[in-house]
Amino acid sequence: MRSDDPADVTDRSAELLEVLRERSPLVQNITNAVATNFTANVLLAIGASPAMVDIPTEAEEFARIASGVLINLGTPHEEARAAMPATAQAARASDTPWVLDPVAVGALPVRTTLARELVALRPTIVRGNASEILSLAGFGEGGRGVESTDSPEGALDAALSLAREHGAVVAVSGPTDVITDGRQVMRVSNGHPLLTKVTGAGCALGAVMAAFASLESDALVAAIAATSVYTIAAELAAEKSSGPGSFAAAFVDELARIDADTVRARMAVA
Amino acid sequence: MRSDDPADVTDRSAELLEVLRERSPLVQNITNAVATNFTANVLLAIGASPAMVDIPTEAEEFARIASGVLINLGTPHEEARAAMPATAQAARASDTPWVLDPVAVGALPVRTTLARELVALRPTIVRGNASEILSLAGFGEGGRGVESTDSPEGALDAALSLAREHGAVVAVSGPTDVITDGRQVMRVSNGHPLLTKVTGAGCALGAVMAAFASLESDALVAAIAATSVYTIAAELAAEKSSGPGSFAAAFVDELARIDADTVRARMAVA
Amino acid sequence: MRSDDPADVTDRSAELLEVLRERSPLVQNITNAVATNFTANVLLAIGASPAMVDIPTEAEEFARIASGVLINLGTPHEEARAAMPATAQAARASDTPWVLDPVAVGALPVRTTLARELVALRPTIVRGNASEILSLAGFGEGGRGVESTDSPEGALDAALSLAREHGAVVAVSGPTDVITDGRQVMRVSNGHPLLTKVTGAGCALGAVMAAFASLESDALVAAIAATSVYTIAAELAAEKSSGPGSFAAAFVDELARIDADTVRARMAVA
């Protein structure tokens, strides 16, 4: 497989979905209060096994047995702040892939300091919106709270810089997701605007990336596969929805139903 | 516009819904663990931008840039308790309208002390059920946990007293919502009993009030507009629901769909 | 009524559902961040009144007025850890039935210590999966995080031992739920696999057990009734679902709709 060949990446993404369903990777989440329930339901739907283990001593111990780890800064409460660096170090030490989602970095002080500390611990994947990636790379001031005020293409140089400095894959979410390992730049154009109307949808994608990264050592391919499966499910759900409430339920249904053939047929990576 | 003229208030409420969709006010929430996900989805659906920023230093800083702030006492954990007074003061100092929801005040000691401290910081709007308003005004003992054991009309004197003492608009929720600025008393009769079967529905209304209060300097009108749009969406959702689970999803759909004409046609304010 | 006679237990379960709807027991929950919203909606749907009161001083005080209490170890944050033993003692001292759900006990250190402390405070019902019950009884090492790697029948000896040592009813969840008071062993075969795809579904069942235990002094019967009503609603919801997302909403609808005749007709206890 060549990770810069869209056809190869599409085939591998479809294959990884089947592998995920067989292995049911155990994904540990230190995530925010808003997204925790939705994230667990998304992981269950796609076929992974969620564990929300986020307090000191438990979190770092669990990172050694988890298949993958998500660390999300959405609502960084005291015990989670204390658990995050130790968990990242334990994940790295035990070769557990881990994903950093630096929610609202730059816009808010506590998480900005914490995000800079965590990114130095070499996450496998950094997932964020354009404003967050710009800020984490030191290129900008951050968006309006959790909102991005920049476009993924506008954050490409920041993503490349971040990827090269920390040896991470960087995934910038937007209408077209831009994903890079610091050398190759790939774009995924699947998705639907309703996904932006479901709180925690981006946060839960970070957990799905951790699941795929536990199955595929090329983190660029893992991030592309996770993004594609997730956003194709959003397209399918939108066809069956009357608004963001019915969409959220239909999206979870589609994550449970989507198969490899559907991924091959609909995946729009370039 | 005369805020005691139901026709004027109806027209203004319909207009404010359109303004909200244009401006997408940024609503900061320090809210409870039960309601945080639903509150964010409700704000996204109606067209606002939610931010759950609830830890010390971040919360008070964010209150200066937020369009409106909700402080809800449902599950007042340590860092939230610490952040609430500073956030209320920062909101007041920067003319950011803020809403206090004194959940279960009177029934439980920690939040009762905190609610009395917060109401003295002059919230723009106080939103609660009859038992909570009676208790916060010193007229009663509070309800059974989060439940009201009193009627909105029975809490009218307490609401008037609270409004006059603290210069706040007070909104008492119930089958008919009673809303006063201490001089005028207005009533909104829209709604549906299924809304009381969705946990956090009252809490999320407080966040919607913060969104409307950021667009309308007359907080009485803002509270009436928020209550009307919210409870009309509940009426529309109930027509499409088989129970509280499907209602919750349909309600979010209707919040995203409701338009100014529907508000004008259905709003029942007197 | 003989609690070892399936016909008697079925009739009593149907009757208890009607009593629950009349009395709307007040169920206090110290539960995890993932399940708190779903648990409150489940309690509202079935006809109980939820209260998420989980901080020190408030929690133990509330346990004296609550009808029943759930203590769930899913995400045991600092204030909840501090509140749990005092709340269990207050519940016991005031004859408030309480349910212990030792989530992931054995697999993780903080909650394992806490679970052993709590079970010694004589819960009315202990609810868990097979791995959790094996671990709490000292028969095993615990499962893979929140997942059970054992079968309910394989945990029967552990359940009997735990029940006899602590005077509790022990309910082991699985495709067939095994429930014992240390003398009789009863099995409930209702349910649907989709229930295992909704995060917090087991946690919310613990809260429903607390509601039934507040209405029926025979905790074995209360646990069987709660399990049966809950799992029959899952069967009904599965008939109307396209996947785990639509199932979760339909399940809440069915909990609100299920009646005594449906329980009598479908309950599969032996």
Tab-separated table of C-alpha atoms in Angstrom, chain A:
chain	number	residue	atom	x	y	z
A	1	MET	CA	0.000	0.000	0.000
A	2	ARG	CA	1.169	3.514	-0.801
A	3	SER	CA	-0.307	5.992	1.653
A	4	ASP	CA	-0.213	8.727	-0.997
A	5	ASP	CA	-2.271	6.652	-3.446
A	6	PRO	CA	-5.982	7.403	-2.945
A	7	ALA	CA	-6.977	4.017	-4.352
A	8	ASP	CA	-4.686	2.159	-1.959
A	9	VAL	CA	-5.811	4.261	0.996
A	10	THR	CA	-9.453	3.668	0.097
A	11	ASP	CA	-8.969	-0.101	-0.046
A	12	ARG	CA	-7.039	-0.100	3.215
A	13	SER	CA	-9.685	2.060	4.922
A	14	ALA	CA	-12.432	-0.360	3.935
A	15	GLU	CA	-10.298	-3.250	5.161
A	16	LEU	CA	-9.540	-1.518	8.468
A	17	LEU	CA	-13.253	-1.121	9.167
A	18	GLU	CA	-13.624	-4.904	8.940
A	19	VAL	CA	-10.563	-5.436	11.140
A	20	LEU	CA	-12.002	-3.012	13.711
A	21	ARG	CA	-15.262	-4.986	13.845
A	22	GLU	CA	-13.306	-8.232	14.363
A	23	ARG	CA	-10.934	-6.959	17.058
A	24	SER	CA	-13.117	-4.426	18.895
A	25	PRO	CA	-10.177	-2.290	20.090
A	26	LEU	CA	-10.392	-0.976	23.635
A	27	VAL	CA	-10.301	2.830	23.465
A	28	GLN	CA	-9.574	4.793	26.631
A	29	ASN	CA	-10.985	8.314	26.727
A	30	ILE	CA	-10.035	11.245	28.882
A	31	THR	CA	-12.564	13.538	27.318
A	32	ASN	CA	-14.913	16.381	28.108
A	33	ALA	CA	-18.192	16.370	30.004
A	34	VAL	CA	-20.180	17.368	26.915
A	35	ALA	CA	-18.923	14.645	24.596
A	36	THR	CA	-18.369	11.659	26.886
A	37	ASN	CA	-21.746	9.965	26.362
A	38	PHE	CA	-21.828	10.548	22.603
A	39	THR	CA	-18.211	9.398	22.261
A	40	ALA	CA	-18.923	6.118	24.052
A	41	ASN	CA	-21.998	5.496	21.893
A	42	VAL	CA	-20.046	6.259	18.710
A	43	LEU	CA	-17.302	3.808	19.694
A	44	LEU	CA	-19.843	1.092	20.541
A	45	ALA	CA	-21.690	1.685	17.261
A	46	ILE	CA	-18.616	1.385	15.061
A	47	GLY	CA	-17.551	-1.773	16.898
A	48	ALA	CA	-14.903	-0.557	19.355
A	49	SER	CA	-15.017	-0.861	23.121
A	50	PRO	CA	-15.029	2.441	25.044
A	51	ALA	CA	-13.584	3.003	28.501
A	52	MET	CA	-13.839	6.412	30.150
A	53	VAL	CA	-10.927	6.084	32.586
A	54	ASP	CA	-9.817	9.572	33.536
A	55	ILE	CA	-8.600	9.839	37.130
A	56	PRO	CA	-4.994	9.778	38.363
A	57	THR	CA	-3.388	6.340	38.908
A	58	GLU	CA	-6.242	4.599	37.077
A	59	ALA	CA	-5.767	6.502	33.825
A	60	GLU	CA	-2.040	5.932	33.371
A	61	GLU	CA	-2.367	2.275	34.389
A	62	PHE	CA	-5.174	1.724	31.915
A	63	ALA	CA	-3.200	3.355	29.075
A	64	ARG	CA	-0.841	0.359	29.198
A	65	ILE	CA	-3.638	-2.151	28.458
A	66	ALA	CA	-5.805	0.020	26.188
A	67	SER	CA	-5.589	-0.439	22.413
A	68	GLY	CA	-5.657	3.328	21.922
A	69	VAL	CA	-6.120	6.493	23.976
A	70	LEU	CA	-7.870	9.817	23.376
A	71	ILE	CA	-6.932	12.886	25.391
A	72	ASN	CA	-9.396	15.733	24.766
A	73	LEU	CA	-9.112	19.144	26.456
A	74	GLY	CA	-12.741	20.229	26.152
A	75	THR	CA	-13.503	20.575	29.871
A	76	PRO	CA	-10.163	19.967	31.605
A	77	HIS	CA	-11.175	19.477	35.218
A	78	GLU	CA	-8.637	19.083	37.993
A	79	GLU	CA	-8.273	15.297	38.124
A	80	ALA	CA	-8.273	15.029	34.339
A	81	ARG	CA	-5.559	17.690	34.070
A	82	ALA	CA	-3.496	15.721	36.559
A	83	ALA	CA	-4.095	12.437	34.726
A	84	MET	CA	-3.411	13.611	31.178
A	85	PRO	CA	0.395	13.960	31.084
A	86	ALA	CA	0.974	10.710	32.977
A	87	THR	CA	-1.461	8.925	30.682
A	88	ALA	CA	0.224	10.286	27.558
A	89	GLN	CA	3.602	9.180	28.874
A	90	ALA	CA	2.273	5.714	29.753
A	91	ALA	CA	0.705	5.377	26.310
A	92	ARG	CA	3.940	6.406	24.616
A	93	ALA	CA	6.013	4.111	26.861
A	94	SER	CA	3.795	1.109	26.096
A	95	ASP	CA	3.436	1.869	22.362
A	96	THR	CA	-0.265	2.575	22.772
A	97	PRO	CA	-1.230	5.038	20.033
A	98	TRP	CA	-2.791	8.171	21.449
A	99	VAL	CA	-4.714	11.089	19.986
A	100	LEU	CA	-4.582	14.671	21.272
A	101	ASP	CA	-7.598	16.923	20.704
A	102	PRO	CA	-6.548	20.415	21.877
A	103	VAL	CA	-10.073	21.847	22.146
A	104	ALA	CA	-10.092	25.672	22.230
A	105	VAL	CA	-6.309	25.861	22.680
A	106	GLY	CA	-5.174	29.468	22.391
A	107	ALA	CA	-8.538	30.857	23.376
A	108	LEU	CA	-8.266	29.749	27.015
A	109	PRO	CA	-5.239	29.734	29.360
A	110	VAL	CA	-5.357	26.480	31.351
A	111	ARG	CA	-5.801	24.205	28.345
A	112	THR	CA	-3.290	26.186	26.291
A	113	THR	CA	-0.517	25.457	28.791
A	114	LEU	CA	-1.670	21.853	29.053
A	115	ALA	CA	-1.882	21.366	25.274
A	116	ARG	CA	1.694	22.586	24.808
A	117	GLU	CA	2.867	20.161	27.508
A	118	LEU	CA	0.935	17.277	25.947
A	119	VAL	CA	1.964	17.833	22.334
A	120	ALA	CA	5.595	17.620	23.472
A	121	LEU	CA	4.811	14.091	24.668
A	122	ARG	CA	4.500	13.048	21.005
A	123	PRO	CA	0.875	12.159	20.288
A	124	THR	CA	0.334	9.726	17.429
A	125	ILE	CA	-2.339	12.005	15.976
A	126	VAL	CA	-3.332	15.603	16.730
A	127	ARG	CA	-6.932	16.313	15.728
A	128	GLY	CA	-8.455	19.757	15.780
A	129	ASN	CA	-10.135	22.516	13.827
A	130	ALA	CA	-8.082	25.040	11.874
A	131	SER	CA	-7.970	27.644	14.651
A	132	GLU	CA	-6.788	25.056	17.172
A	133	ILE	CA	-4.043	23.745	14.870
A	134	LEU	CA	-2.892	27.275	14.044
A	135	SER	CA	-2.727	28.124	17.731
A	136	LEU	CA	-1.014	24.915	18.823
A	137	ALA	CA	1.615	25.443	16.107
A	138	GLY	CA	2.140	29.003	17.304
A	139	PHE	CA	0.739	30.488	14.095
A	140	GLY	CA	-2.386	32.105	15.546
A	141	GLU	CA	-4.440	33.164	18.484
A	142	GLY	CA	-7.099	30.469	18.489
A	143	GLY	CA	-10.749	30.698	17.534
A	144	ARG	CA	-13.890	31.805	19.286
A	145	GLY	CA	-14.040	29.246	22.090
A	146	VAL	CA	-14.559	25.858	20.475
A	147	GLU	CA	-15.363	27.376	17.084
A	148	SER	CA	-12.932	27.623	14.210
A	149	THR	CA	-12.635	31.023	12.575
A	150	ASP	CA	-10.149	29.721	9.985
A	151	SER	CA	-10.242	27.214	7.113
A	152	PRO	CA	-8.370	23.891	7.022
A	153	GLU	CA	-6.347	25.025	3.972
A	154	GLY	CA	-5.393	28.154	5.894
A	155	ALA	CA	-3.980	25.911	8.616
A	156	LEU	CA	-1.947	23.671	6.272
A	157	ASP	CA	1.428	25.270	6.997
A	158	ALA	CA	0.687	25.088	10.721
A	159	ALA	CA	-0.288	21.422	10.391
A	160	LEU	CA	2.894	20.605	8.469
A	161	SER	CA	5.007	22.436	11.032
A	162	LEU	CA	3.302	20.708	13.957
A	163	ALA	CA	3.608	17.304	12.293
A	164	ARG	CA	7.310	17.753	11.578
A	165	GLU	CA	8.171	19.180	14.996
A	166	HIS	CA	6.424	16.480	17.007
A	167	GLY	CA	6.426	13.487	14.664
A	168	ALA	CA	2.625	13.369	14.732
A	169	VAL	CA	-0.039	13.048	12.100
A	170	VAL	CA	-2.138	16.218	12.153
A	171	ALA	CA	-5.801	16.126	11.088
A	172	VAL	CA	-7.517	19.464	10.504
A	173	SER	CA	-11.286	19.130	10.411
A	174	GLY	CA	-13.537	21.166	8.151
A	175	PRO	CA	-15.775	20.827	5.081
A	176	THR	CA	-12.741	19.128	3.542
A	177	ASP	CA	-10.499	17.550	6.165
A	178	VAL	CA	-6.776	18.108	5.635
A	179	ILE	CA	-4.554	15.359	7.071
A	180	THR	CA	-0.754	15.276	6.996
A	181	ASP	CA	2.194	13.417	8.461
A	182	GLY	CA	4.458	16.350	7.672
A	183	ARG	CA	5.402	14.978	4.267
A	184	GLN	CA	2.266	13.894	2.447
A	185	VAL	CA	-0.928	15.962	2.549
A	186	MET	CA	-4.201	14.140	1.970
A	187	ARG	CA	-7.742	15.521	1.864
A	188	VAL	CA	-11.066	13.851	2.691
A	189	SER	CA	-14.133	15.525	1.212
A	190	ASN	CA	-16.889	13.350	2.680
A	191	GLY	CA	-19.258	14.645	5.331
A	192	HIS	CA	-22.355	16.732	5.939
A	193	PRO	CA	-22.990	20.112	7.640
A	194	LEU	CA	-25.399	18.470	10.132
A	195	LEU	CA	-22.375	16.852	11.761
A	196	THR	CA	-21.316	20.331	12.913
A	197	LYS	CA	-24.698	20.704	14.664
A	198	VAL	CA	-24.109	17.710	16.963
A	199	THR	CA	-22.054	18.668	19.985
A	200	GLY	CA	-19.042	16.452	20.503
A	201	ALA	CA	-19.016	15.114	16.943
A	202	GLY	CA	-15.449	16.276	16.406
A	203	CYS	CA	-14.437	15.004	19.844
A	204	ALA	CA	-15.849	11.556	19.088
A	205	LEU	CA	-13.940	11.441	15.795
A	206	GLY	CA	-10.749	11.716	17.849
A	207	ALA	CA	-11.759	8.547	19.705
A	208	VAL	CA	-12.468	6.772	16.413
A	209	MET	CA	-8.997	7.815	15.205
A	210	ALA	CA	-7.522	6.192	18.317
A	211	ALA	CA	-9.399	2.985	17.447
A	212	PHE	CA	-8.087	2.928	13.863
A	213	ALA	CA	-4.553	3.867	14.963
A	214	SER	CA	-4.535	0.734	17.128
A	215	LEU	CA	-5.018	-1.360	13.956
A	216	GLU	CA	-2.759	0.447	11.461
A	217	SER	CA	0.820	1.498	12.186
A	218	ASP	CA	0.714	4.156	9.470
A	219	ALA	CA	-1.063	6.850	11.473
A	220	LEU	CA	-1.705	8.895	8.331
A	221	VAL	CA	-3.744	6.050	6.870
A	222	ALA	CA	-5.449	5.430	10.234
A	223	ALA	CA	-6.524	9.076	10.502
A	224	ILE	CA	-7.788	9.107	6.904
A	225	ALA	CA	-9.691	5.837	7.393
A	226	ALA	CA	-11.328	7.041	10.614
A	227	THR	CA	-12.289	10.374	9.060
A	228	SER	CA	-13.699	8.747	5.936
A	229	VAL	CA	-15.790	6.094	7.667
A	230	TYR	CA	-17.094	8.698	10.106
A	231	THR	CA	-17.999	11.317	7.510
A	232	ILE	CA	-19.529	8.806	5.085
A	233	ALA	CA	-21.803	7.650	7.927
A	234	ALA	CA	-22.772	11.315	8.343
A	235	GLU	CA	-23.740	11.514	4.656
A	236	LEU	CA	-25.909	8.418	4.980
A	237	ALA	CA	-27.521	9.673	8.194
A	238	ALA	CA	-28.330	13.064	6.685
A	239	GLU	CA	-30.475	11.342	4.053
A	240	LYS	CA	-32.663	9.970	6.855
A	241	SER	CA	-32.850	13.000	9.144
A	242	SER	CA	-35.259	15.879	9.743
A	243	GLY	CA	-32.776	17.958	11.720
A	244	PRO	CA	-29.837	17.695	14.124
A	245	GLY	CA	-31.743	15.672	16.733
A	246	SER	CA	-32.870	12.884	14.420
A	247	PHE	CA	-29.509	13.123	12.630
A	248	ALA	CA	-27.570	12.324	15.814
A	249	ALA	CA	-29.541	9.103	16.296
A	250	ALA	CA	-29.372	8.172	12.601
A	251	PHE	CA	-25.619	8.827	12.583
A	252	VAL	CA	-25.078	6.284	15.359
A	253	ASP	CA	-27.279	3.839	13.426
A	254	GLU	CA	-25.205	4.349	10.269
A	255	LEU	CA	-21.895	3.925	12.136
A	256	ALA	CA	-23.167	0.513	13.211
A	257	ARG	CA	-24.350	-0.390	9.696
A	258	ILE	CA	-21.642	0.998	7.385
A	259	ASP	CA	-19.643	-1.715	5.638
A	260	ALA	CA	-16.457	-1.968	3.593
A	261	ASP	CA	-18.253	-1.835	0.240
A	262	THR	CA	-19.971	1.413	1.168
A	263	VAL	CA	-16.613	2.892	2.164
A	264	ARG	CA	-15.065	1.825	-1.168
A	265	ALA	CA	-18.020	3.251	-3.085
A	266	ARG	CA	-18.264	6.627	-1.342
A	267	MET	CA	-14.836	7.497	0.012
A	268	ALA	CA	-13.575	10.800	-1.422
A	269	VAL	CA	-9.878	11.046	-0.596
A	270	ALA	CA	-7.280	12.867	-2.661
